Every structure is written in C-alpha cells, then in structure tokens.
Coordinates of C-alpha atoms in Angstrom, one line a residue:
Chain A
D58 CA 67.6 51.0 -51.3
A59 CA 71.0 49.6 -51.1
G60 CA 69.9 46.7 -48.7
V61 CA 71.5 45.5 -45.8
I62 CA 75.3 46.2 -45.8
Q63 CA 78.0 44.3 -43.8
S64 CA 81.6 45.0 -43.7
P65 CA 84.3 43.7 -43.9
R66 CA 83.1 41.1 -46.4
H67 CA 86.2 38.7 -45.8
E68 CA 88.0 38.9 -42.3
V69 CA 91.2 36.9 -41.5
T70 CA 93.0 37.1 -38.3
E71 CA 94.7 34.9 -36.2
M72 CA 93.8 33.7 -32.4
G73 CA 93.2 36.1 -29.9
Q74 CA 92.6 39.2 -31.7
E75 CA 89.9 41.3 -31.4
V76 CA 87.0 41.1 -34.6
T77 CA 84.5 43.4 -34.9
L78 CA 81.7 42.8 -37.8
R79 CA 79.6 45.6 -38.9
C80 CA 76.0 46.2 -40.2
K81 CA 73.9 48.5 -41.6
P82 CA 70.2 47.5 -41.7
I83 CA 67.6 48.4 -44.2
S84 CA 66.1 52.0 -43.2
G85 CA 62.6 51.9 -41.1
H86 CA 63.4 48.4 -40.3
D87 CA 63.2 47.8 -36.7
Y88 CA 63.9 44.2 -36.3
L89 CA 68.0 43.2 -36.8
F90 CA 69.2 39.9 -36.4
W91 CA 72.7 38.5 -36.5
Y92 CA 73.1 34.6 -37.3
R93 CA 76.4 32.6 -37.9
Q94 CA 76.6 30.0 -40.5
T95 CA 78.9 26.9 -40.6
M96 CA 78.6 23.4 -42.4
M97 CA 78.3 21.8 -39.0
R98 CA 75.8 23.8 -37.0
G99 CA 74.4 25.3 -40.0
L100 CA 72.5 28.7 -39.8
E101 CA 72.3 30.0 -35.9
L102 CA 70.6 33.1 -34.5
L103 CA 72.7 34.5 -32.2
I104 CA 71.0 37.6 -30.8
Y105 CA 68.3 40.1 -32.1
F106 CA 67.2 43.5 -31.8
N107 CA 64.0 45.4 -31.6
N108 CA 64.2 49.3 -31.8
N109 CA 67.7 48.9 -31.2
V110 CA 66.9 47.1 -27.9
P111 CA 68.4 43.5 -27.5
I112 CA 65.7 41.1 -27.4
D113 CA 67.0 37.8 -27.0
D114 CA 70.9 36.7 -26.9
S115 CA 70.5 33.3 -25.8
G116 CA 72.5 32.1 -28.7
M117 CA 75.3 34.0 -28.0
P118 CA 78.1 31.4 -27.9
E119 CA 80.1 32.8 -25.1
D120 CA 80.9 36.2 -23.4
R121 CA 83.7 36.5 -26.0
F122 CA 80.9 37.9 -28.4
S123 CA 78.9 40.8 -27.7
A124 CA 76.8 42.9 -30.1
K125 CA 75.4 46.4 -29.7
M126 CA 73.2 48.5 -31.8
P127 CA 74.0 52.2 -31.0
N128 CA 71.1 53.6 -33.7
A129 CA 68.6 52.3 -36.2
S130 CA 71.2 52.1 -38.8
F131 CA 74.1 50.7 -37.3
S132 CA 75.0 47.5 -35.5
T133 CA 78.1 45.6 -34.5
L134 CA 79.1 42.3 -33.4
K135 CA 82.6 41.8 -31.6
I136 CA 84.4 38.8 -30.7
Q137 CA 87.0 39.1 -28.3
P138 CA 89.6 36.8 -28.3
S139 CA 88.7 35.0 -31.2
E140 CA 89.4 31.4 -31.7
P141 CA 89.9 29.4 -34.4
R142 CA 86.2 27.6 -33.7
D143 CA 84.9 31.3 -34.4
S144 CA 85.6 30.9 -38.2
A145 CA 82.0 31.1 -40.2
V146 CA 80.1 33.2 -42.3
Y147 CA 78.2 35.9 -40.0
F148 CA 74.9 37.4 -41.5
C149 CA 73.2 40.3 -40.4
A150 CA 69.5 40.7 -41.6
S151 CA 66.8 43.1 -41.3
T152 CA 63.0 43.0 -41.2
E153 CA 59.9 45.5 -40.8
A154 CA 57.2 44.8 -38.0
G155 CA 53.9 44.3 -39.4
G156 CA 55.1 43.1 -43.0
P157 CA 52.9 40.5 -44.7
S158 CA 55.2 37.9 -44.9
N159 CA 58.0 38.7 -41.9
E160 CA 60.7 38.7 -44.7
Q161 CA 63.9 38.5 -43.4
F162 CA 66.7 40.5 -45.9
F163 CA 70.1 39.5 -45.6
G164 CA 73.4 41.1 -45.9
P165 CA 75.9 39.4 -48.0
G166 CA 77.6 38.1 -44.7
T167 CA 81.4 38.4 -43.6
R168 CA 83.5 35.3 -43.8
L169 CA 85.5 35.2 -41.0
T170 CA 88.5 33.0 -40.8
V171 CA 90.7 32.9 -37.4
L172 CA 93.8 31.0 -38.0
Chain B
G233 CA 61.4 22.0 -27.8
Q234 CA 61.0 23.8 -31.4
S235 CA 62.5 22.1 -34.2
L236 CA 62.1 21.9 -38.1
E237 CA 62.9 18.9 -40.1
Q238 CA 64.0 18.4 -43.6
P239 CA 65.8 16.0 -45.7
S240 CA 69.5 17.1 -46.2
E241 CA 69.7 16.3 -50.0
V242 CA 67.3 16.0 -52.9
T243 CA 68.2 15.0 -56.7
A244 CA 66.2 16.1 -59.7
V245 CA 66.4 16.7 -63.0
E246 CA 66.3 19.5 -65.4
G247 CA 62.5 20.3 -66.5
A248 CA 61.2 18.3 -63.5
I249 CA 59.0 19.2 -60.5
V250 CA 60.8 18.5 -56.9
Q251 CA 59.1 18.6 -53.6
I252 CA 61.0 19.3 -50.6
N253 CA 59.2 18.6 -47.5
C254 CA 59.5 20.1 -43.9
T255 CA 58.1 19.0 -40.8
Y256 CA 58.1 20.9 -37.1
Q257 CA 57.4 20.5 -33.7
T258 CA 56.8 23.3 -31.6
S259 CA 54.0 25.9 -29.5
G260 CA 53.1 29.5 -31.0
F261 CA 53.6 28.5 -34.5
Y262 CA 52.7 31.7 -36.7
G263 CA 53.8 30.7 -39.9
L264 CA 56.2 28.9 -42.3
S265 CA 58.7 30.5 -44.5
W266 CA 61.3 29.2 -47.8
Y267 CA 64.6 30.6 -48.2
Q268 CA 66.8 30.0 -51.3
Q269 CA 70.5 30.3 -50.3
H270 CA 73.1 29.5 -53.2
D271 CA 76.8 28.5 -52.3
G272 CA 78.8 31.6 -51.5
G273 CA 75.4 33.6 -51.2
A274 CA 72.9 35.2 -48.8
P275 CA 69.6 33.5 -48.0
T276 CA 66.8 35.0 -49.8
F277 CA 62.9 35.1 -49.2
L278 CA 60.9 32.6 -51.5
S279 CA 57.6 32.5 -49.7
Y280 CA 55.4 32.8 -46.6
N281 CA 52.4 30.8 -45.5
A282 CA 50.4 32.1 -42.7
L283 CA 47.2 29.8 -43.6
D284 CA 46.6 26.6 -44.5
G285 CA 47.1 25.7 -48.4
L286 CA 49.0 26.4 -51.5
E287 CA 50.7 30.0 -52.4
E288 CA 52.0 29.7 -55.4
T289 CA 54.6 32.5 -56.8
G290 CA 56.0 31.6 -60.5
R291 CA 57.5 28.3 -60.8
F292 CA 57.5 28.1 -57.2
S293 CA 54.6 27.0 -55.0
S294 CA 54.3 26.7 -51.2
F295 CA 52.1 24.4 -48.6
L296 CA 51.0 24.5 -45.4
S297 CA 49.2 22.3 -43.1
R298 CA 49.1 22.7 -39.4
S299 CA 46.8 20.1 -38.2
D300 CA 49.5 17.8 -40.0
S301 CA 52.6 20.5 -38.9
Y302 CA 53.9 20.2 -42.3
G303 CA 54.6 22.4 -45.3
Y304 CA 56.6 21.8 -48.5
L305 CA 58.1 23.8 -51.4
L306 CA 57.2 22.3 -54.8
L307 CA 59.7 23.5 -57.5
Q308 CA 58.5 23.2 -61.3
E309 CA 60.1 23.5 -64.5
L310 CA 63.6 23.2 -62.9
Q311 CA 66.7 24.9 -64.1
M312 CA 69.8 24.5 -63.2
K313 CA 70.1 27.8 -61.5
D314 CA 67.9 26.3 -59.0
S315 CA 70.8 24.3 -57.8
A316 CA 71.1 25.4 -54.0
S317 CA 70.1 25.1 -50.7
Y318 CA 66.5 25.7 -49.5
F319 CA 65.7 26.3 -45.9
C320 CA 62.4 26.3 -44.3
A321 CA 61.8 28.5 -41.3
G322 CA 59.0 29.0 -38.5
T323 CA 58.1 32.1 -37.1
M324 CA 57.3 32.0 -33.5
D325 CA 55.0 33.8 -31.3
S326 CA 54.8 37.3 -32.5
N327 CA 58.6 38.0 -32.1
Y328 CA 59.7 37.7 -35.5
Q329 CA 62.2 35.4 -34.8
L330 CA 62.9 32.6 -37.0
I331 CA 63.6 28.8 -36.3
W332 CA 65.4 27.3 -39.4
G333 CA 65.5 24.0 -40.5
A334 CA 68.9 22.3 -41.4
G335 CA 68.4 23.2 -45.3
T336 CA 68.0 20.7 -48.2
K337 CA 70.6 20.7 -50.7
L338 CA 69.1 20.7 -54.3
I339 CA 71.1 19.0 -56.9
I340 CA 70.0 19.1 -60.1
K341 CA 71.3 17.1 -63.3
P342 CA 70.9 17.6 -67.0

C-alpha cells in the first residue's frame, strides 16, 4: 500500500487566496483526520470523518476553513480566504476501526506558507 | 478538561537509556499511544498500551498505570537516529480520536 497520500507537499500563496489541500487515505480505513501543526500550538486536530461523515469539527478554527470527504478515497481541506496565521504543516491521517492499536497513519504533510 | 503533560525536552547520551514521562487528566480514557516525529517528517506510531503494564518492541518499551494516570516511553541503547520529538496521545472513549501531548524533543549527544 502506498500509505496516506497528500498533495501538494508545499504550497506558497498570498493572503486572501483560496487554498485546497488534498488527501487520499489508506484503502479500507474508515476514519480520516485532518491536523495542523505549528511550533506555537503543536499538533491540533481540526476535523475527523468516519465513513465519509464529519464527526467532530470543533477544532476548525474559523468559518474560513472547510473540509469535505465526497468518497472513501478522497478528502479536501479548504481555506478561503487564507491568512498568514494559517501558515503551518497540515497532516492527514487515517485509521481502521477495530484495529488492535488504534494506530493512525499519517501522510507526509502539506507545508503551507501564506505571505 | 482532557490534557496530557510531558516534558518539553530531554537530553541523553548515545548508548544510554532515557525515559519520557506522560501524565494525563481525562475521563473516558481507553489507552495511551506514543508517536515519533523527526524534524520535517510526519508522526509515526511507536506503541499502544490499552492495559496496565509494560509493552516491549525492540529497543523501545512503553508503560501504563491507569491508577496513577501515568505512562512512559523507555528508549534503550540510544542511537543518534533516535533524535526526534516524541508524543504521547490518549485514546478517549471509543471514537478513535486522539488527544495529543505537546511533545518531548529528545536530544542525543555523542
């Protein structure tokens, strides 16, 4: 298996622009998580899905952030409009319900810089 | 609220043993996980304790005591490649969501 796939790996954009981050979870995994990581705030859970349905989006910082999972193999995180404080590494992770260890498999991350 | 506390930084010598502690305050606690993250990389799973006691995986071991709301990660025969940040994370209830500690940066000196 290729693991969790994220694109793009790096994104540099200007304030006010729309940013779309993409994630393909591991096939067969029914949970998908979006995280944001910064030096100041550490690793923050933004939203997670179970069987494509959003379960908890309480970590989404503002209405500028939205996430979708139209099918089991694809999810997007969109920021519109983007702001410099959104600069961070965004990780997508997936896991399989009922696994012995609840291990979350992380993608390589998208490093977002908003100028 | 739910929180996990761990030291921000630990320094050790190559070849030595180091223990990274994690204490938690939460309800509905199911188990404790540990993840490793190298600079510029993604977190990767190391271990999971659902029951009290010690779990060993090669040079790494993880311990959990529910009565003390405490766990630790033990790294033996330290190698320079073990220099990384280590996160403890709690599984709460049965929803597979993880509550993350702030991470411990492990610095290894030759």
